[in-house]
Coordinates of C-alpha atoms and ligand atoms in Angstrom, one line a residue:
X1 CA 49.6 99.5 190.0
X2 CA 50.2 102.7 191.8
X3 CA 47.8 104.1 194.5
X4 CA 46.3 107.4 193.9
X5 CA 44.5 109.6 196.5
X6 CA 42.3 112.5 195.2
X7 CA 41.9 115.6 197.4
X8 CA 38.8 117.6 196.6
X9 CA 36.8 120.6 198.1
X10 CA 33.8 121.0 195.7
X11 CA 32.0 119.6 192.8
X12 CA 34.5 117.1 191.8
X13 CA 34.1 117.2 188.1
X14 CA 38.0 116.6 187.8
X15 CA 37.5 113.6 190.0
X16 CA 34.8 112.4 187.8
X17 CA 37.2 112.8 184.7
X18 CA 39.7 110.6 186.5
X19 CA 37.1 108.0 187.4
X20 CA 35.8 108.0 183.8
X21 CA 39.5 107.7 182.5
X22 CA 39.9 104.7 184.8
X23 CA 36.9 103.1 183.3
X24 CA 37.8 103.7 179.6
X25 CA 41.4 102.7 180.0
X26 CA 43.0 106.2 179.7
X27 CA 44.2 105.8 183.2
X28 CA 45.5 102.3 183.7
X29 CA 48.8 102.4 185.5
X30 CA 47.4 103.8 188.7
X31 CA 44.1 103.3 190.7
X32 CA 42.2 105.8 192.6
X33 CA 42.2 104.3 196.1
X34 CA 40.9 107.1 198.1
X35 CA 39.1 110.5 198.1
X36 CA 39.8 113.0 200.8
X37 CA 37.4 116.0 201.0
X38 CA 38.0 119.2 202.9
X39 CA 34.2 119.8 202.8
X40 CA 31.5 117.5 204.1
X41 CA 28.9 118.9 201.7
X42 CA 31.2 118.5 198.5
X43 CA 29.3 116.8 195.7
X44 CA 32.6 115.2 194.9
X45 CA 31.8 112.8 197.9
X46 CA 28.7 111.5 196.0
X47 CA 30.8 110.8 192.9
X48 CA 33.4 108.9 195.0
X49 CA 30.7 106.9 196.8
X50 CA 29.0 105.9 193.4
X51 CA 32.3 104.6 192.3
X52 CA 32.9 102.6 195.6
X53 CA 35.9 104.6 196.5
X54 CA 36.6 105.1 200.1
X55 CA 36.0 108.8 201.4
X56 CA 37.6 110.6 204.2
X57 CA 36.3 114.0 205.3
X58 CA 39.0 116.2 206.8
X59 CA 37.8 119.7 207.5
X60 CA 40.0 122.7 208.1
X61 CA 41.0 123.1 211.7
X62 CA 44.3 123.5 213.6
X63 CA 45.5 119.9 212.8
X64 CA 44.3 120.1 209.1
X65 CA 47.6 118.9 207.6
X66 CA 48.3 116.3 210.3
X67 CA 44.7 114.9 209.8
X68 CA 45.2 114.7 206.1
X69 CA 48.5 112.8 206.5
X70 CA 46.7 110.5 208.9
X71 CA 44.0 109.8 206.3
X72 CA 46.6 109.3 203.6
X73 CA 48.3 106.8 205.9
X74 CA 45.4 104.4 205.4
X75 CA 46.2 104.0 201.7
X76 CA 49.9 105.1 201.5
X77 CA 49.5 106.6 198.0
X78 CA 52.3 107.0 195.5
X79 CA 50.4 110.0 193.9
X80 CA 48.1 112.6 195.4
X81 CA 46.0 114.6 193.0
X82 CA 44.6 118.1 194.1
X83 CA 41.5 118.1 192.0
X84 CA 39.7 121.3 192.9
X85 CA 41.3 121.3 196.4
X86 CA 41.1 124.8 197.7
X87 CA 43.9 124.9 200.2
X88 CA 47.7 125.4 199.8
X89 CA 49.9 122.7 201.4
X90 CA 53.0 123.4 203.3
X91 CA 56.6 122.5 202.4
X92 CA 56.6 120.2 205.5
X93 CA 53.5 118.4 204.2
X94 CA 54.9 118.0 200.7
X95 CA 58.1 116.5 202.2
X96 CA 56.4 114.2 204.6
X97 CA 53.6 112.8 202.5
X98 CA 55.9 110.4 200.6
X99 CA 54.1 110.9 197.3
X100 CA 54.2 113.0 194.2
X101 CA 51.5 115.8 194.4
X102 CA 49.7 116.8 191.2
X103 CA 47.5 120.0 190.9
X104 CA 45.2 121.0 188.1
X105 CA 45.0 124.9 187.8
X106 CA 42.6 126.6 185.5
X107 CA 44.9 128.9 183.7
X108 CA 48.0 128.8 181.6
X109 CA 50.7 129.0 184.3
X110 CA 52.7 131.2 184.9
X111 CA 49.8 133.5 184.1
X112 CA 46.9 134.0 186.5
X113 CA 48.2 131.6 189.2
X114 CA 49.6 131.8 192.8
X115 CA 48.1 133.1 196.0
X116 CA 44.5 134.4 195.6
X117 CA 44.1 132.8 192.1
X118 CA 41.5 129.9 192.5
X119 CA 38.2 128.8 191.2
X120 CA 36.1 131.5 189.5
X121 CA 38.5 134.2 190.5
X122 CA 41.0 133.0 187.8
X123 CA 38.5 133.4 185.0
X124 CA 37.4 136.8 186.2
X125 CA 41.0 138.0 186.1
X126 CA 41.6 136.4 182.7
X127 CA 38.6 138.3 181.2
X128 CA 39.4 141.6 182.9
X129 CA 43.0 141.4 181.5
X130 CA 41.9 141.1 177.8
X131 CA 44.1 138.1 176.9
X132 CA 42.8 136.2 173.9
X133 CA 43.8 132.7 175.1
X134 CA 43.5 130.8 178.4
X135 CA 43.6 127.2 179.4
X136 CA 44.6 124.8 182.2
X137 CA 47.9 123.4 183.6
X138 CA 48.6 120.2 185.3
X139 CA 51.8 120.6 187.4
X140 CA 53.7 118.9 190.3
X141 CA 53.3 120.7 193.6
X142 CA 56.2 122.2 195.4
X143 CA 56.5 124.9 198.1
X144 CA 55.7 127.7 195.7
X145 CA 51.9 128.0 195.0
X146 CA 51.3 126.7 191.5
X147 CA 55.1 126.9 191.0
X148 CA 56.0 123.2 190.4
X149 CA 57.2 121.5 187.3
X150 CA 54.6 121.6 184.5
X151 CA 53.3 118.3 183.3
X152 CA 50.7 119.3 180.7
X153 CA 49.0 122.4 179.4
X154 CA 46.1 123.0 177.0
X155 CA 44.8 126.3 175.7
X156 CA 41.6 127.6 174.2
X157 CA 40.5 130.9 172.5
X158 CA 38.4 133.3 174.6
X159 CA 35.1 134.3 173.0
X160 CA 33.6 137.7 173.2
X161 CA 30.5 136.1 174.7
X162 CA 32.4 134.5 177.6
X163 CA 31.4 135.3 181.1
X164 CA 33.6 133.9 184.1
X165 CA 31.2 131.2 184.4
X166 CA 30.9 130.2 180.8
X167 CA 34.7 130.3 180.5
X168 CA 35.2 128.2 183.6
X169 CA 33.0 125.6 182.1
X170 CA 34.7 125.7 178.8
X171 CA 38.2 125.4 180.4
X172 CA 37.0 122.4 182.4
X173 CA 35.4 120.6 179.6
X174 CA 38.0 121.3 176.8
X175 CA 41.0 121.5 178.9
X176 CA 41.1 120.2 182.5
X177 CA 39.1 116.9 182.0
X178 CA 41.2 116.2 178.9
X179 CA 44.7 116.7 180.2
X180 CA 44.5 115.7 183.9
X181 CA 43.9 112.0 183.4
X182 CA 46.6 111.7 180.7
X183 CA 49.1 113.6 182.7
X184 CA 48.5 111.3 185.6
X185 CA 48.8 108.2 183.5
X186 CA 52.1 109.5 182.1
X187 CA 53.4 110.2 185.7
X188 CA 52.3 106.7 186.9
X189 CA 54.3 105.2 184.0
X190 CA 57.3 107.4 184.7
X191 CA 57.6 106.5 188.4
X192 CA 56.8 102.8 188.1
X193 CA 60.2 100.9 187.7
X194 CA 61.0 100.7 184.0
X195 CA 63.1 97.6 184.4
X196 CA 59.8 95.5 184.2
X197 CA 59.8 95.7 180.5
X198 CA 63.5 95.1 179.7
X199 CA 64.9 91.5 179.6
X200 CA 68.5 92.5 179.8
X201 CA 69.2 95.9 181.5
X202 CA 72.6 94.3 182.6
X203 CA 73.8 95.6 185.9
X204 CA 71.7 98.2 187.9
X205 CA 72.0 100.4 190.9
X206 CA 69.0 102.0 192.7
X207 CA 69.5 104.4 195.5
X208 CA 66.6 106.3 197.3
X209 CA 64.5 106.6 200.3
X210 CA 61.3 104.8 201.4
X211 CA 58.2 106.9 202.2
X212 CA 59.1 106.8 205.8
X213 CA 62.6 108.2 205.1
X214 CA 64.7 104.9 205.3
X215 CA 67.7 105.0 203.0
X216 CA 67.4 102.1 200.5
X217 CA 69.7 100.7 198.0
X218 CA 69.7 97.8 195.5
X219 CA 72.3 96.4 193.2
X220 CA 71.7 93.5 190.8
X221 CA 73.8 91.7 188.2
X222 CA 72.4 89.8 185.2
X223 CA 74.4 87.7 182.8
X224 CA 74.1 85.7 179.7
X225 CA 77.5 83.7 179.6
X226 CA 78.2 80.6 181.7
X227 CA 80.9 82.4 183.5
X228 CA 78.8 85.4 184.3
X229 CA 76.2 83.0 185.7
X230 CA 78.6 81.2 187.9
X231 CA 78.6 84.0 190.3
X232 CA 77.0 84.7 193.7
X233 CA 76.8 87.6 196.1
X234 CA 78.1 87.1 199.6
X235 CA 78.2 89.3 202.6
X236 CA 81.6 90.2 204.0
X237 CA 81.1 92.2 207.2
X238 CA 79.1 95.3 206.0
X239 CA 80.3 94.9 202.6
X240 CA 79.3 92.7 199.6
X241 CA 81.6 90.6 197.5
X242 CA 81.1 88.4 194.5
X243 CA 82.3 84.8 194.4
X244 CA 82.6 82.2 191.7
X245 CA 80.8 78.9 192.3
X246 CA 82.8 75.9 191.3
X247 CA 86.2 76.0 189.8
X248 CA 85.9 77.9 186.6
X249 CA 88.8 78.8 184.4
X250 CA 87.9 82.3 183.3
X251 CA 89.2 85.8 183.2
X252 CA 87.7 87.1 186.3
X253 CA 88.8 90.9 186.4
X254 CA 85.5 92.1 185.1
X255 CA 83.2 89.8 187.0
X256 CA 84.7 89.5 190.5
X257 CA 84.7 92.6 192.5
X258 CA 83.2 94.1 195.7
X259 CA 79.9 95.7 194.5
X260 CA 79.4 97.4 197.9
X261 CA 82.0 98.8 200.3
X262 CA 81.5 101.2 203.3
X263 CA 84.3 103.7 203.8
X264 CA 84.3 106.2 206.6
X265 CA 80.5 106.0 206.9
X266 CA 80.1 106.5 203.1
X267 CA 78.3 103.6 201.1
X268 CA 79.8 102.9 197.7
X269 CA 78.1 100.7 195.2
X270 CA 79.4 99.9 191.8
X271 CA 79.5 97.3 189.0
X272 CA 83.3 96.8 189.0
X273 CA 86.6 97.3 190.7
X274 CA 86.1 101.0 190.6
X275 CA 84.6 100.4 194.1
X276 CA 88.2 100.0 195.2
X277 CA 89.4 103.0 193.2
X278 CA 86.7 105.2 194.9
X279 CA 87.7 103.9 198.4
X280 CA 91.4 104.6 197.7
X281 CA 90.7 108.2 196.7
X282 CA 88.4 108.7 199.7
X283 CA 91.2 107.3 201.8
X284 CA 93.6 110.0 200.4
X285 CA 91.1 112.8 201.1
X286 CA 90.0 112.9 197.4
X287 CA 86.5 112.6 196.0
X288 CA 84.2 110.2 194.3
X289 CA 84.4 112.4 191.1
X290 CA 88.2 112.6 191.2
X291 CA 88.4 108.8 191.5
X292 CA 86.1 108.2 188.5
X293 CA 87.9 110.7 186.3
X294 CA 90.8 108.1 186.5
X295 CA 88.6 105.3 185.2
X296 CA 86.7 104.5 182.0
X297 CA 84.2 102.1 180.6
X298 CA 85.0 98.3 180.5
X299 CA 87.2 97.0 177.7
X300 CA 84.8 94.4 176.6
X301 CA 84.5 95.2 172.9
X302 CA 82.1 95.4 171.1
X303 CA 79.8 96.4 173.9
X304 CA 82.2 98.5 176.1
X305 CA 80.0 98.0 179.0
X306 CA 79.5 101.2 181.0
X307 CA 80.8 101.3 184.6
X308 CA 78.1 102.6 186.9
X309 CA 78.7 103.8 190.3
X310 CA 76.8 105.4 193.3
X311 CA 77.8 106.8 196.6
X312 CA 75.7 107.8 199.7
X313 CA 77.8 110.4 201.5
X314 CA 75.1 111.7 203.9
X315 CA 71.5 111.3 204.6
X316 CA 70.6 114.3 202.5
X317 CA 71.8 113.5 199.0
X318 CA 73.5 110.8 196.8
X319 CA 75.5 110.6 193.6
X320 CA 75.4 108.5 190.7
X321 CA 77.9 108.1 187.8
X322 CA 78.2 106.4 184.5
X323 CA 81.4 106.0 182.4
X324 CA 80.5 105.1 178.9
X325 CA 81.9 105.0 175.4
X326 CA 80.8 107.5 172.9
X327 CA 82.7 108.2 169.6
X328 CA 85.6 106.2 170.9
X329 CA 86.0 108.5 173.9
X330 CA 84.9 108.2 177.5
X331 CA 81.9 110.3 178.6
X332 CA 81.7 110.8 182.3
X333 CA 78.2 111.7 183.6
X334 CA 77.7 112.6 187.2
X335 CA 74.4 113.1 188.9
X336 CA 73.5 114.4 192.4
X337 CA 70.1 114.0 194.0
X338 CA 68.6 115.2 197.2
X339 CA 66.9 112.2 198.7
X340 CA 63.1 112.4 198.0
X341 CA 61.1 110.1 200.4
X342 CA 59.3 107.4 198.5
X343 CA 61.5 107.6 195.4
X344 CA 64.8 106.5 194.1
X345 CA 67.0 106.8 191.0
X346 CA 67.9 103.8 188.9
X347 CA 70.8 103.5 186.6
X348 CA 71.7 100.4 184.7
X349 CA 74.4 99.4 182.0
X350 CA 72.4 98.7 178.9
X351 CA 69.7 101.0 177.5
X352 CA 67.3 98.7 175.8
X353 CA 67.0 95.2 174.6
X354 CA 68.5 94.3 171.2
X355 CA 69.1 90.9 169.4
X356 CA 71.6 88.6 171.0
X357 CA 74.3 89.2 168.3
X358 CA 74.1 92.9 168.4
X359 CA 76.2 95.5 170.3
X360 CA 74.5 96.2 173.6
X361 CA 73.6 99.9 173.8
X362 CA 74.9 101.9 176.8
X363 CA 72.4 103.4 179.2
X364 CA 71.2 106.8 177.9
X365 CA 69.6 109.8 179.6
X366 CA 69.1 110.6 183.2
X367 CA 68.8 107.8 185.9
X368 CA 65.2 106.9 186.0
X369 CA 62.8 107.8 188.9
X370 CA 61.5 104.8 190.6
X371 CA 59.2 104.1 193.5
X372 CA 60.7 102.8 196.8
X373 CA 58.2 101.1 199.1
X374 CA 58.5 101.1 202.9
X375 CA 58.9 97.3 203.2
X376 CA 62.3 95.8 202.2
X377 CA 60.6 92.5 201.2
X378 CA 58.1 94.3 199.0
X379 CA 61.0 96.0 197.2
X380 CA 63.2 93.0 197.0
X381 CA 60.5 90.7 195.7
X382 CA 59.3 93.3 193.2
X383 CA 62.8 93.4 191.8
X384 CA 63.8 89.7 192.1
X385 CA 60.4 88.0 191.2
X386 CA 58.7 90.6 188.9
X387 CA 61.2 92.9 187.3
X388 CA 64.3 90.9 186.7
X389 CA 64.1 88.3 183.9
X390 CA 64.2 84.8 185.2
X391 CA 67.1 83.5 183.2
X392 CA 69.2 86.5 182.9
X393 CA 69.1 87.5 186.6
X394 CA 72.1 86.3 188.7
X395 CA 72.2 88.1 192.0
X396 CA 70.4 90.8 193.8
X397 CA 71.4 92.7 197.0
X398 CA 68.9 95.0 198.8
X399 CA 69.6 97.1 201.8
X400 CA 67.3 99.3 204.0
X401 CA 68.9 101.6 206.7
X402 CA 66.9 102.0 209.9
X403 CA 69.3 104.8 210.9
X404 CA 72.9 105.7 210.1
X405 CA 74.3 102.4 211.3
X406 CA 71.7 99.7 211.4
X407 CA 70.2 98.2 208.4
X408 CA 68.3 95.1 207.1
X409 CA 69.4 93.3 203.9
X410 CA 68.3 90.6 201.5
X411 CA 70.5 88.6 199.1
X412 CA 69.2 86.6 196.2
X413 CA 71.4 84.3 194.1
X414 CA 69.9 82.6 190.9
X415 CA 72.6 80.1 190.1
X416 CA 75.5 78.7 192.0
X417 CA 74.5 75.6 193.6
X418 CA 71.7 76.6 196.0
Ligands
LIG1 C1 38.6 123.4 188.7 O1 38.4 124.4 187.7 C2 40.1 123.4 189.1 O2 41.0 123.6 188.1 C3 40.1 124.6 190.1 O3 38.8 124.5 190.8 C4 37.9 123.8 189.9 C5 37.4 122.6 190.7 O4 36.4 121.9 190.1 N1 41.1 124.6 190.9 C6 41.9 125.6 191.4 O5 41.5 126.8 191.1 C7 43.2 125.4 192.2 N2 44.0 126.6 192.4 P1 36.0 120.5 190.4 O6 35.7 120.4 191.9 O7 34.6 120.3 189.6 O8 37.0 119.5 190.0

């Protein structure tokens, strides 16, 4: 369950819509854990108290954003909702808060939005312009006022009898209170790790940053055959290797490899011997991309398991890749992400569960957005004990960096004589 902090300045009807949605089950993947009001007289505070939600009042002064961050620190929310919050937050705040910020705006963005457009002013401008429809927009907050990615919109027709006040009320009732809770529920579902629901995602790589900015990575292997399950992860210096437990007479080329190597300060994580290809290419002054252009998916017909790879080349961004078979050709998808504190990207080999005799479908679409907590044990336990299927999981490795050199790590092995 994700934690949600709601920032308010006034009446709090949008907060009420969220509280109601929590009671009637529309909002179920997140919990409102805190309300922060910029105004000690806001009626929103009464609404929060009635619902037994802790309230913080942070009034506008010179340390406004620092004080909001301190209040948020008590809850460490994954999502912050601006529900009638009448201030614009700085880029610095957005980067440091470690959460996704959602805003509700009472117009159809990109019309009637940005600096100066708030509250009743929006509806006055709408009526003055003569447009025939208006509505509301739920969007993610970035450094541009009302400029982030749109999550949901709803429109209504403008009536001849509308005044700014009447229009404000109708936009709230018919648009804002309808779309805000649903958009928040969708966002909660999107950022909660999706592996929970899949019994056999295969092998998976997660790279990201914790809310406090620690680089985090995880790699897991799952397996269904006896040989696949006879494996353990082992540390070898700063690297991770896979070993077989017991003498097993098997073709080991696809199941024994180094999942994690460190080369020239770069961290490489993969599900096969392409780890070594990447290191060789880096050693020759070539790139991650050039290395993977020489490789393709695994030859294990009929599945043709994708090869997945990741590299952390600096503290600012990371790359992921998948080599997969489509129409008997190799598709090479490369992804590059700026680190986003509190979040990571998750790529795995098999897209969804199928019956045991069917071909396993290759991972499809963009690496999924997942939440990365601050505590390595919280993350490792979430993956090992909750997300990964008890029988299919084989090994998990998790590493959190304190700085460029120092890290903590955790290894879990399911089989293999422990
Ligand atoms: C709502 O109409 C909201 O969309 C708007 O203020 C009102 C707050 O009402 N927000 C903005 O204009 C932000 N730019 P509430 O306090 O009853 O939720």
